[in-house]
mmCIF file of C-alpha atoms in Angstrom:
data_model
loop_
_atom_site.group_PDB
_atom_site.id
_atom_site.type_symbol
_atom_site.label_atom_id
_atom_site.label_comp_id
_atom_site.label_asym_id
_atom_site.label_seq_id
_atom_site.Cartn_x
_atom_site.Cartn_y
_atom_site.Cartn_z
ATOM 1 C CA MET A 1 -10.383 5.620 25.269
ATOM 2 C CA SER A 2 -8.404 4.060 22.437
ATOM 3 C CA ALA A 3 -4.917 2.713 23.045
ATOM 4 C CA ILE A 4 -3.886 4.028 19.618
ATOM 5 C CA PRO A 5 -2.601 7.634 19.669
ATOM 6 C CA ARG A 6 -4.998 10.020 17.890
ATOM 7 C CA SER A 7 -2.498 11.164 15.239
ATOM 8 C CA LEU A 8 -1.742 7.527 14.407
ATOM 9 C CA LEU A 9 -5.472 6.770 14.092
ATOM 10 C CA GLN A 10 -5.814 9.741 11.738
ATOM 11 C CA LEU A 11 -2.885 8.497 9.653
ATOM 12 C CA ILE A 12 -4.424 4.998 9.461
ATOM 13 C CA ASN A 13 -7.740 6.507 8.398
ATOM 14 C CA ASP A 14 -6.089 8.646 5.690
ATOM 15 C CA LEU A 15 -4.133 5.658 4.367
ATOM 16 C CA THR A 16 -7.332 3.601 3.961
ATOM 17 C CA GLN A 17 -8.539 6.228 1.461
ATOM 18 C CA LEU A 18 -5.907 4.971 -0.991
ATOM 19 C CA PRO A 19 -6.902 2.281 -3.509
ATOM 20 C CA SER A 20 -6.482 -1.338 -2.314
ATOM 21 C CA ILE A 21 -5.257 -0.304 1.144
ATOM 22 C CA GLY A 22 -7.505 -1.868 3.791
ATOM 23 C CA GLU A 23 -7.483 -1.267 7.546
ATOM 24 C CA LYS A 24 -4.874 -3.958 8.283
ATOM 25 C CA SER A 25 -2.458 -2.741 5.593
ATOM 26 C CA ALA A 26 -2.994 0.877 6.686
ATOM 27 C CA THR A 27 -2.242 -0.009 10.319
ATOM 28 C CA ARG A 28 0.926 -1.845 9.341
ATOM 29 C CA LEU A 29 2.086 1.009 7.083
ATOM 30 C CA ALA A 30 1.330 3.691 9.717
ATOM 31 C CA TYR A 31 3.091 1.684 12.407
ATOM 32 C CA HIS A 32 6.105 1.242 10.104
ATOM 33 C CA MET A 33 6.214 4.995 9.379
ATOM 34 C CA VAL A 34 6.257 6.115 13.000
ATOM 35 C CA THR A 35 8.496 3.391 14.428
ATOM 36 C CA GLN A 36 10.930 2.128 11.809
ATOM 37 C CA ASN A 37 12.233 5.201 10.096
ATOM 38 C CA SER A 38 10.360 8.430 10.616
ATOM 39 C CA ASP A 39 12.910 10.361 8.498
ATOM 40 C CA SER A 40 12.048 8.388 5.374
ATOM 41 C CA ALA A 41 8.328 8.739 6.211
ATOM 42 C CA LYS A 42 8.749 12.525 6.345
ATOM 43 C CA THR A 43 10.639 12.398 3.034
ATOM 44 C CA LEU A 44 7.685 10.483 1.594
ATOM 45 C CA ALA A 45 5.283 13.133 2.916
ATOM 46 C CA GLN A 46 7.355 15.868 1.254
ATOM 47 C CA SER A 47 7.414 13.866 -2.005
ATOM 48 C CA ILE A 48 3.604 13.595 -1.955
ATOM 49 C CA ILE A 49 3.233 17.361 -1.494
ATOM 50 C CA LYS A 50 5.894 18.110 -4.135
ATOM 51 C CA ALA A 51 4.358 15.754 -6.717
ATOM 52 C CA CYS A 52 0.835 17.067 -6.075
ATOM 53 C CA ASN A 53 2.051 20.651 -6.467
ATOM 54 C CA GLU A 54 4.312 20.165 -9.462
ATOM 55 C CA VAL A 55 2.581 17.573 -11.604
ATOM 56 C CA THR A 56 0.054 19.074 -13.978
ATOM 57 C CA LEU A 57 -1.333 18.147 -17.406
ATOM 58 C CA CYS A 58 0.519 18.785 -20.662
ATOM 59 C CA SER A 59 -1.386 21.421 -22.633
ATOM 60 C CA ASP A 60 -0.977 19.447 -25.868
ATOM 61 C CA CYS A 61 -1.538 15.794 -24.991
ATOM 62 C CA PHE A 62 -2.920 15.988 -21.407
ATOM 63 C CA ALA A 63 -0.320 13.544 -20.065
ATOM 64 C CA LEU A 64 1.194 14.171 -16.620
ATOM 65 C CA SER A 65 3.937 16.737 -16.841
ATOM 66 C CA GLU A 66 5.867 19.204 -14.706
ATOM 67 C CA SER A 67 5.979 21.791 -17.453
ATOM 68 C CA LYS A 68 3.383 23.296 -19.818
ATOM 69 C CA GLN A 69 4.459 20.865 -22.521
ATOM 70 C CA CYS A 70 5.465 17.313 -21.549
ATOM 71 C CA SER A 71 8.834 15.755 -22.401
ATOM 72 C CA ILE A 72 7.300 13.750 -25.246
ATOM 73 C CA CYS A 73 5.450 16.634 -26.929
ATOM 74 C CA SER A 74 8.551 18.838 -26.676
ATOM 75 C CA ASN A 75 10.878 16.117 -27.988
ATOM 76 C CA THR A 76 11.602 16.957 -31.626
ATOM 77 C CA ALA A 77 12.965 13.447 -32.249
ATOM 78 C CA ARG A 78 9.479 11.911 -31.879
ATOM 79 C CA ASP A 79 7.453 11.009 -34.965
ATOM 80 C CA ARG A 80 4.898 13.826 -35.331
ATOM 81 C CA LYS A 81 2.757 11.982 -37.869
ATOM 82 C CA ILE A 82 1.262 9.434 -35.478
ATOM 83 C CA ILE A 83 -0.730 9.850 -32.254
ATOM 84 C CA CYS A 84 -1.566 7.108 -29.750
ATOM 85 C CA ALA A 85 -4.745 7.825 -27.731
ATOM 86 C CA VAL A 86 -4.802 6.177 -24.270
ATOM 87 C CA GLU A 87 -7.336 6.186 -21.426
ATOM 88 C CA LYS A 88 -5.077 7.107 -18.512
ATOM 89 C CA PRO A 89 -1.638 8.712 -18.040
ATOM 90 C CA ILE A 90 -0.454 5.436 -16.462
ATOM 91 C CA ASP A 91 -1.171 3.628 -19.787
ATOM 92 C CA LEU A 92 1.247 5.992 -21.510
ATOM 93 C CA PHE A 93 4.008 4.976 -19.062
ATOM 94 C CA ALA A 94 3.351 1.292 -19.885
ATOM 95 C CA ILE A 95 3.772 1.938 -23.618
ATOM 96 C CA GLU A 96 6.873 4.130 -23.076
ATOM 97 C CA LYS A 97 8.503 1.281 -21.130
ATOM 98 C CA LEU A 98 8.489 -0.791 -24.339
ATOM 99 C CA SER A 99 10.687 1.827 -26.055
ATOM 100 C CA GLU A 100 9.090 0.781 -29.361
ATOM 101 C CA TYR A 101 6.531 3.473 -30.067
ATOM 102 C CA LYS A 102 8.128 6.748 -31.136
ATOM 103 C CA GLY A 103 5.065 8.874 -31.923
ATOM 104 C CA LEU A 104 3.020 11.308 -29.857
ATOM 105 C CA TYR A 105 0.238 10.638 -27.339
ATOM 106 C CA HIS A 106 -3.201 11.920 -26.419
ATOM 107 C CA VAL A 107 -4.575 11.074 -22.965
ATOM 108 C CA LEU A 108 -8.382 10.820 -22.978
ATOM 109 C CA HIS A 109 -8.716 10.698 -19.156
ATOM 110 C CA GLY A 110 -11.593 8.236 -19.285
ATOM 111 C CA VAL A 111 -13.808 6.315 -21.672
ATOM 112 C CA TRP A 112 -16.876 7.422 -23.586
ATOM 113 C CA SER A 113 -19.874 6.933 -21.289
ATOM 114 C CA PRO A 114 -22.872 9.221 -21.942
ATOM 115 C CA LEU A 115 -24.686 7.832 -18.863
ATOM 116 C CA LYS A 116 -21.876 9.085 -16.641
ATOM 117 C CA GLY A 117 -21.698 12.363 -18.520
ATOM 118 C CA ILE A 118 -18.384 11.556 -20.160
ATOM 119 C CA GLY A 119 -18.558 12.547 -23.799
ATOM 120 C CA ARG A 120 -16.746 14.440 -26.517
ATOM 121 C CA ALA A 121 -15.730 17.390 -24.320
ATOM 122 C CA GLU A 122 -14.558 15.356 -21.295
ATOM 123 C CA LEU A 123 -12.383 13.091 -23.458
ATOM 124 C CA ARG A 124 -10.878 16.155 -25.181
ATOM 125 C CA ILE A 125 -11.792 14.697 -28.568
ATOM 126 C CA ASP A 126 -11.976 18.103 -30.253
ATOM 127 C CA GLN A 127 -8.427 18.819 -29.128
ATOM 128 C CA LEU A 128 -7.375 15.442 -30.563
ATOM 129 C CA LEU A 129 -9.095 16.253 -33.855
ATOM 130 C CA LYS A 130 -7.609 19.761 -33.996
ATOM 131 C CA ARG A 131 -4.127 18.474 -33.278
ATOM 132 C CA ALA A 132 -4.431 15.677 -35.834
ATOM 133 C CA LEU A 133 -5.429 18.232 -38.496
ATOM 134 C CA ASP A 134 -2.763 20.756 -37.387
ATOM 135 C CA ILE A 135 0.136 18.335 -37.608
ATOM 136 C CA ASN A 136 -1.340 16.577 -40.657
ATOM 137 C CA CYS A 137 -1.415 13.280 -38.779
ATOM 138 C CA CYS A 138 -1.200 10.010 -40.776
ATOM 139 C CA GLU A 139 -2.651 7.664 -38.166
ATOM 140 C CA ILE A 140 -4.254 7.690 -34.740
ATOM 141 C CA ILE A 141 -3.806 4.462 -32.758
ATOM 142 C CA ILE A 142 -6.682 4.117 -30.300
ATOM 143 C CA ALA A 143 -5.184 2.142 -27.411
ATOM 144 C CA THR A 144 -8.157 2.129 -25.045
ATOM 145 C CA SER A 145 -8.766 -0.965 -22.875
ATOM 146 C CA VAL A 146 -10.290 -4.097 -24.394
ATOM 147 C CA THR A 147 -13.600 -3.651 -22.538
ATOM 148 C CA VAL A 148 -17.100 -2.769 -23.714
ATOM 149 C CA ASP A 149 -16.472 0.874 -22.789
ATOM 150 C CA GLY A 150 -12.992 0.891 -24.321
ATOM 151 C CA ASP A 151 -14.313 -0.603 -27.569
ATOM 152 C CA ALA A 152 -17.223 1.870 -27.685
ATOM 153 C CA THR A 153 -14.807 4.766 -27.202
ATOM 154 C CA ALA A 154 -12.562 3.506 -29.983
ATOM 155 C CA LEU A 155 -15.528 3.166 -32.358
ATOM 156 C CA TYR A 156 -16.935 6.591 -31.458
ATOM 157 C CA ILE A 157 -13.607 8.360 -31.998
ATOM 158 C CA SER A 158 -12.872 6.411 -35.194
ATOM 159 C CA LYS A 159 -16.181 7.403 -36.794
ATOM 160 C CA LEU A 160 -15.691 11.041 -35.852
ATOM 161 C CA LEU A 161 -12.134 11.177 -37.183
ATOM 162 C CA ALA A 162 -13.115 9.297 -40.353
ATOM 163 C CA GLU A 163 -15.446 12.186 -41.207
ATOM 164 C CA HIS A 164 -12.319 14.351 -41.402
ATOM 165 C CA GLY A 165 -10.388 11.767 -43.385
ATOM 166 C CA ILE A 166 -8.149 10.767 -40.497
ATOM 167 C CA LYS A 167 -7.130 7.080 -40.378
ATOM 168 C CA THR A 168 -7.450 5.285 -37.042
ATOM 169 C CA SER A 169 -6.263 1.870 -35.864
ATOM 170 C CA ARG A 170 -6.765 -0.300 -32.791
ATOM 171 C CA LEU A 171 -4.163 -2.453 -30.972
ATOM 172 C CA ALA A 172 -4.217 -6.118 -32.067
ATOM 173 C CA GLN A 173 -6.446 -8.369 -29.986
ATOM 174 C CA GLY A 174 -5.901 -12.075 -29.444
ATOM 175 C CA MET A 175 -4.193 -14.603 -27.233
ATOM 176 C CA PRO A 176 -1.751 -13.084 -24.689
ATOM 177 C CA LYS A 177 1.756 -14.512 -24.222
ATOM 178 C CA GLY A 178 1.571 -17.807 -22.315
ATOM 179 C CA GLY A 179 -2.166 -17.996 -22.982
ATOM 180 C CA GLU A 180 -3.616 -21.505 -22.994
ATOM 181 C CA LEU A 181 -6.601 -22.145 -25.258
ATOM 182 C CA GLU A 182 -8.248 -24.190 -22.526
ATOM 183 C CA TYR A 183 -8.532 -21.149 -20.247
ATOM 184 C CA ALA A 184 -9.096 -18.387 -22.824
ATOM 185 C CA ASP A 185 -12.425 -16.559 -22.551
ATOM 186 C CA GLU A 186 -14.802 -16.589 -25.512
ATOM 187 C CA LEU A 187 -14.262 -12.974 -26.583
ATOM 188 C CA THR A 188 -10.469 -13.319 -26.600
ATOM 189 C CA LEU A 189 -10.670 -16.555 -28.558
ATOM 190 C CA SER A 190 -13.207 -15.124 -31.005
ATOM 191 C CA ARG A 191 -11.010 -12.080 -31.668
ATOM 192 C CA ALA A 192 -7.912 -14.255 -31.972
ATOM 193 C CA PHE A 193 -9.724 -16.220 -34.718
ATOM 194 C CA SER A 194 -11.042 -13.227 -36.614
ATOM 195 C CA GLY A 195 -7.637 -11.509 -36.402
ATOM 196 C CA ARG A 196 -5.589 -14.577 -37.450
ATOM 197 C CA ARG A 197 -2.584 -13.913 -39.679
ATOM 198 C CA PRO A 198 -0.752 -16.044 -42.236
ATOM 199 C CA ILE A 199 2.294 -17.813 -40.794
ATOM 200 C CA ILE A 200 4.223 -17.559 -44.048
ATOM 201 C CA ALA A 201 3.278 -14.285 -45.686
ATOM 202 C CA MET B 1 14.430 11.019 -21.029
ATOM 203 C CA SER B 2 11.662 9.427 -19.018
ATOM 204 C CA ALA B 3 8.012 10.169 -19.781
ATOM 205 C CA ILE B 4 7.281 10.147 -16.049
ATOM 206 C CA PRO B 5 7.692 13.565 -14.363
ATOM 207 C CA ARG B 6 10.664 13.625 -11.973
ATOM 208 C CA SER B 7 8.623 14.436 -8.846
ATOM 209 C CA LEU B 8 6.287 11.526 -9.639
ATOM 210 C CA LEU B 9 9.271 9.181 -10.088
ATOM 211 C CA GLN B 10 10.624 10.344 -6.714
ATOM 212 C CA LEU B 11 7.223 9.692 -5.097
ATOM 213 C CA ILE B 12 7.062 6.199 -6.645
ATOM 214 C CA ASN B 13 10.577 5.494 -5.381
ATOM 215 C CA ASP B 14 9.728 6.691 -1.844
ATOM 216 C CA LEU B 15 6.547 4.594 -1.792
ATOM 217 C CA THR B 16 8.475 1.424 -2.676
ATOM 218 C CA GLN B 17 10.423 1.870 0.577
ATOM 219 C CA LEU B 18 7.256 0.929 2.484
ATOM 220 C CA PRO B 19 6.716 -2.726 3.428
ATOM 221 C CA SER B 20 4.889 -4.854 0.805
ATOM 222 C CA ILE B 21 4.632 -1.997 -1.705
ATOM 223 C CA GLY B 22 6.272 -3.037 -4.977
ATOM 224 C CA GLU B 23 6.911 -0.898 -8.034
ATOM 225 C CA LYS B 24 3.489 -1.565 -9.602
ATOM 226 C CA SER B 25 1.552 -0.741 -6.415
ATOM 227 C CA ALA B 26 3.704 2.348 -5.845
ATOM 228 C CA THR B 27 3.049 3.587 -9.397
ATOM 229 C CA ARG B 28 -0.692 3.063 -8.994
ATOM 230 C CA LEU B 29 -0.746 4.836 -5.609
ATOM 231 C CA ALA B 30 1.379 7.762 -6.830
ATOM 232 C CA TYR B 31 -0.768 8.147 -9.933
ATOM 233 C CA HIS B 32 -3.909 8.088 -7.764
ATOM 234 C CA MET B 33 -2.471 10.756 -5.458
ATOM 235 C CA VAL B 34 -1.635 13.259 -8.186
ATOM 236 C CA THR B 35 -4.660 12.708 -10.418
ATOM 237 C CA GLN B 36 -7.682 11.601 -8.388
ATOM 238 C CA ASN B 37 -7.700 13.844 -5.373
ATOM 239 C CA SER B 38 -4.577 15.809 -4.604
ATOM 240 C CA ASP B 39 -6.243 17.471 -1.580
ATOM 241 C CA SER B 40 -6.660 14.169 0.237
ATOM 242 C CA ALA B 41 -3.094 13.222 -0.759
ATOM 243 C CA LYS B 42 -1.818 16.435 0.834
ATOM 244 C CA THR B 43 -3.911 15.691 3.948
ATOM 245 C CA LEU B 44 -2.247 12.269 4.062
ATOM 246 C CA ALA B 45 1.180 13.907 3.794
ATOM 247 C CA GLN B 46 0.330 16.218 6.716
ATOM 248 C CA SER B 47 -0.925 13.229 8.741
ATOM 249 C CA ILE B 48 2.363 11.391 8.165
ATOM 250 C CA ILE B 49 4.378 14.392 9.379
ATOM 251 C CA LYS B 50 2.044 14.968 12.367
ATOM 252 C CA ALA B 51 2.121 11.307 13.459
ATOM 253 C CA CYS B 52 5.916 11.113 13.073
ATOM 254 C CA ASN B 53 6.334 14.283 15.132
ATOM 255 C CA GLU B 54 3.790 13.550 17.844
ATOM 256 C CA VAL B 55 3.996 9.819 18.428
ATOM 257 C CA THR B 56 6.668 8.860 20.937
ATOM 258 C CA LEU B 57 7.162 6.017 23.419
ATOM 259 C CA CYS B 58 5.438 5.858 26.812
ATOM 260 C CA SER B 59 8.096 6.231 29.519
ATOM 261 C CA ASP B 60 6.543 3.406 31.567
ATOM 262 C CA CYS B 61 5.549 0.681 29.106
ATOM 263 C CA PHE B 62 7.236 1.853 25.856
ATOM 264 C CA ALA B 63 3.986 1.646 23.876
ATOM 265 C CA LEU B 64 3.247 4.305 21.243
ATOM 266 C CA SER B 65 1.871 7.421 22.885
ATOM 267 C CA GLU B 66 1.438 11.120 22.285
ATOM 268 C CA SER B 67 2.183 11.995 25.914
ATOM 269 C CA LYS B 68 4.917 11.003 28.378
ATOM 270 C CA GLN B 69 2.628 8.356 29.836
ATOM 271 C CA CYS B 70 0.284 6.429 27.504
ATOM 272 C CA SER B 71 -3.490 6.272 27.936
ATOM 273 C CA ILE B 72 -3.289 2.770 29.440
ATOM 274 C CA CYS B 73 -0.545 3.493 31.988
ATOM 275 C CA SER B 74 -2.331 6.659 33.104
ATOM 276 C CA ASN B 75 -5.738 4.942 33.326
ATOM 277 C CA THR B 76 -6.386 4.271 37.029
ATOM 278 C CA ALA B 77 -9.200 1.832 36.173
ATOM 279 C CA ARG B 78 -6.710 -0.701 34.742
ATOM 280 C CA ASP B 79 -5.601 -3.655 36.874
ATOM 281 C CA ARG B 80 -2.104 -2.715 38.135
ATOM 282 C CA LYS B 81 -1.234 -6.214 39.328
ATOM 283 C CA ILE B 82 -0.781 -7.782 35.937
ATOM 284 C CA ILE B 83 1.502 -6.880 33.011
ATOM 285 C CA CYS B 84 1.333 -8.265 29.480
ATOM 286 C CA ALA B 85 4.674 -8.180 27.652
ATOM 287 C CA VAL B 86 4.394 -7.949 23.855
ATOM 288 C CA GLU B 87 6.946 -7.768 21.041
ATOM 289 C CA LYS B 88 5.628 -4.762 19.105
ATOM 290 C CA PRO B 89 3.270 -1.835 19.752
ATOM 291 C CA ILE B 90 0.957 -3.206 17.044
ATOM 292 C CA ASP B 91 0.483 -6.401 19.125
ATOM 293 C CA LEU B 92 -0.846 -4.273 21.982
ATOM 294 C CA PHE B 93 -3.504 -2.798 19.661
ATOM 295 C CA ALA B 94 -4.597 -6.332 18.689
ATOM 296 C CA ILE B 95 -5.084 -7.298 22.359
ATOM 297 C CA GLU B 96 -6.849 -4.011 23.183
ATOM 298 C CA LYS B 97 -9.340 -4.671 20.378
ATOM 299 C CA LEU B 98 -10.554 -7.740 22.312
ATOM 300 C CA SER B 99 -11.570 -5.492 25.253
ATOM 301 C CA GLU B 100 -10.931 -8.471 27.542
ATOM 302 C CA TYR B 101 -7.541 -7.785 29.077
ATOM 303 C CA LYS B 102 -7.658 -5.014 31.658
ATOM 304 C CA GLY B 103 -4.077 -5.010 32.960
ATOM 305 C CA LEU B 104 -0.978 -3.049 31.965
ATOM 306 C CA TYR B 105 1.476 -3.658 29.102
ATOM 307 C CA HIS B 106 5.195 -3.697 28.463
ATOM 308 C CA VAL B 107 6.422 -3.417 24.880
ATOM 309 C CA LEU B 108 9.720 -5.255 24.350
ATOM 310 C CA HIS B 109 10.357 -3.804 20.857
ATOM 311 C CA GLY B 110 11.861 -7.027 19.562
ATOM 312 C CA VAL B 111 12.779 -10.545 20.573
ATOM 313 C CA TRP B 112 15.819 -11.839 22.418
ATOM 314 C CA SER B 113 18.518 -12.482 19.832
ATOM 315 C CA PRO B 114 22.122 -12.278 21.070
ATOM 316 C CA LEU B 115 23.463 -12.775 17.529
ATOM 317 C CA LYS B 116 21.713 -9.602 16.417
ATOM 318 C CA GLY B 117 22.801 -7.770 19.562
ATOM 319 C CA ILE B 118 19.293 -7.716 21.027
ATOM 320 C CA GLY B 119 19.503 -8.625 24.685
ATOM 321 C CA ARG B 120 18.416 -7.585 28.152
ATOM 322 C CA ALA B 121 19.011 -3.858 27.617
ATOM 323 C CA GLU B 122 17.403 -3.606 24.162
ATOM 324 C CA LEU B 123 14.243 -5.399 25.319
ATOM 325 C CA ARG B 124 14.030 -3.121 28.387
ATOM 326 C CA ILE B 125 13.877 -6.175 30.651
ATOM 327 C CA ASP B 126 15.351 -4.334 33.639
ATOM 328 C CA GLN B 127 12.589 -1.735 33.359
ATOM 329 C CA LEU B 128 10.043 -4.575 33.254
ATOM 330 C CA LEU B 129 11.603 -6.154 36.353
ATOM 331 C CA LYS B 130 11.782 -2.819 38.206
ATOM 332 C CA ARG B 131 8.176 -2.000 37.366
ATOM 333 C CA ALA B 132 6.970 -5.477 38.379
ATOM 334 C CA LEU B 133 8.705 -5.098 41.755
ATOM 335 C CA ASP B 134 7.529 -1.465 42.191
ATOM 336 C CA ILE B 135 3.852 -2.228 41.643
ATOM 337 C CA ASN B 136 4.106 -5.605 43.392
ATOM 338 C CA CYS B 137 2.925 -7.376 40.268
ATOM 339 C CA CYS B 138 1.126 -10.747 40.603
ATOM 340 C CA GLU B 139 1.689 -12.056 37.084
ATOM 341 C CA ILE B 140 3.475 -11.200 33.874
ATOM 342 C CA ILE B 141 1.886 -12.646 30.731
ATOM 343 C CA ILE B 142 4.561 -13.065 28.072
ATOM 344 C CA ALA B 143 2.659 -12.672 24.799
ATOM 345 C CA THR B 144 5.557 -12.911 22.356
ATOM 346 C CA SER B 145 4.984 -14.645 18.991
ATOM 347 C CA VAL B 146 4.853 -18.432 18.773
ATOM 348 C CA THR B 147 8.180 -18.660 16.938
ATOM 349 C CA VAL B 148 11.581 -20.011 17.978
ATOM 350 C CA ASP B 149 12.700 -16.454 18.861
ATOM 351 C CA GLY B 150 9.438 -15.639 20.640
ATOM 352 C CA ASP B 151 9.620 -18.830 22.687
ATOM 353 C CA ALA B 152 13.295 -18.197 23.559
ATOM 354 C CA THR B 153 12.435 -14.649 24.683
ATOM 355 C CA ALA B 154 9.595 -15.929 26.860
ATOM 356 C CA LEU B 155 11.853 -18.525 28.478
ATOM 357 C CA TYR B 156 14.692 -16.030 29.024
ATOM 358 C CA ILE B 157 12.430 -13.461 30.686
ATOM 359 C CA SER B 158 10.598 -16.103 32.735
ATOM 360 C CA LYS B 159 13.824 -17.454 34.231
ATOM 361 C CA LEU B 160 15.059 -13.960 35.045
ATOM 362 C CA LEU B 161 11.808 -12.922 36.708
ATOM 363 C CA ALA B 162 11.545 -16.239 38.568
ATOM 364 C CA GLU B 163 14.801 -15.345 40.360
ATOM 365 C CA HIS B 164 12.909 -12.399 41.841
ATOM 366 C CA GLY B 165 9.868 -14.484 42.687
ATOM 367 C CA ILE B 166 7.716 -13.034 39.912
ATOM 368 C CA LYS B 167 5.224 -15.427 38.290
ATOM 369 C CA THR B 168 5.060 -15.503 34.497
ATOM 370 C CA SER B 169 2.640 -17.125 32.055
ATOM 371 C CA ARG B 170 2.451 -17.676 28.297
ATOM 372 C CA LEU B 171 -0.612 -17.436 26.030
ATOM 373 C CA ALA B 172 -2.257 -20.808 25.366
ATOM 374 C CA GLN B 173 -1.030 -22.601 22.262
ATOM 375 C CA GLY B 174 -3.052 -25.049 20.185
ATOM 376 C CA MET B 175 -5.472 -25.278 17.310
ATOM 377 C CA PRO B 176 -6.754 -21.913 15.997
ATOM 378 C CA LYS B 177 -10.447 -21.298 15.351
ATOM 379 C CA GLY B 178 -11.533 -23.090 12.177
ATOM 380 C CA GLY B 179 -8.312 -25.132 12.235
ATOM 381 C CA GLU B 180 -8.552 -28.513 10.524
ATOM 382 C CA LEU B 181 -6.382 -31.312 11.895
ATOM 383 C CA GLU B 182 -5.533 -32.399 8.371
ATOM 384 C CA TYR B 183 -3.726 -29.129 7.673
ATOM 385 C CA ALA B 184 -2.287 -28.369 11.128
ATOM 386 C CA ASP B 185 1.513 -28.236 11.321
ATOM 387 C CA GLU B 186 3.337 -30.614 13.652
ATOM 388 C CA LEU B 187 4.303 -28.043 16.280
ATOM 389 C CA THR B 188 0.751 -26.698 16.581
ATOM 390 C CA LEU B 189 -0.672 -30.194 16.857
ATOM 391 C CA SER B 190 1.973 -31.252 19.368
ATOM 392 C CA ARG B 191 1.275 -28.217 21.563
ATOM 393 C CA ALA B 192 -2.477 -28.740 21.222
ATOM 394 C CA PHE B 193 -1.988 -32.268 22.558
ATOM 395 C CA SER B 194 0.300 -31.357 25.441
ATOM 396 C CA GLY B 195 -1.971 -28.457 26.418
ATOM 397 C CA ARG B 196 -5.256 -30.439 26.202
ATOM 398 C CA ARG B 197 -7.865 -29.644 28.847
ATOM 399 C CA PRO B 198 -10.675 -31.691 30.382
ATOM 400 C CA ILE B 199 -14.046 -31.104 28.676
ATOM 401 C CA ILE B 200 -15.987 -31.564 31.906
ATOM 402 C CA ALA B 201 -13.860 -30.163 34.706
#
């Protein structure tokens, strides 16, 4: 017979299903919830249910939204001539935090991977193409991750859009801020070289 | 206007209230909950509410329990002549995992700290004394942390119980498994020396 109450064991087990929460972290979190402040734990539970029920995908860009059209797609002040395609909704939040990009978005919800069955339909590429043609888009920035899959996705989409005369671009690749040459990996360094820019233009 | 839906922002905010969950972890967890598998997120929410509602304190030892008396206090197979006093319910789980200790427990729910207003009443020391006298206890193991506060608590309780002729003991202190002398702190090394034991008894 375990010394841990059954409902607490269940809570620990459910918490370990979350990413990067192991058994020790789950135990500490569960213990905190039931002993320190069970009111705030119940508020958290209600927030989980509310967010799961209310958050859906924007019908235009497939970002997370509480309404049919997200706050960016429905914002008339945004530049409707440029679309930034990202892998995940969380990537969109990272770009929005910069407050620099003022265009629209398109969330792919994955990267092109025929072996895993993720292709044109799953990445909603036809919707991207249709939207780009509809709004007479000038440029699509493909901001997928700098990985083999991310690069392949960018290339695949670029070729497809080029057939329809739509211009695509990719985020600059090179040394990150604070990057020391000594520790840079070969790919980063190679791309930093090939993408070098004149200091005095 | 934020690009993050309001209910998701609320969920992120509630998650950051948990120990060792910062804004980045909270965002990742919240995003996972609403996009990956909202059914398991809702199950988690129900588990939080259930655990908060059902888990209470055992009336005898103050451990976490779903009934008036916890599974250890109500287990007649446990040795009722020995009580192990611990700081937190989570400490009890750590000892139970060993499956070595077969006695009873007493959860202090803190350490003796007059400046913070935690004293005899808050640590339920009178209940510990009463129980020890009631069951004619042979020994109370004081398993508080090896910190200044934990040591002070152990000393305070020991003196009080000694007045009533109750024997107390403290967990052995010394080098941990895998401990290298080179990296041991002074207090650990000092206690390892003073607590040294003959190799061949």
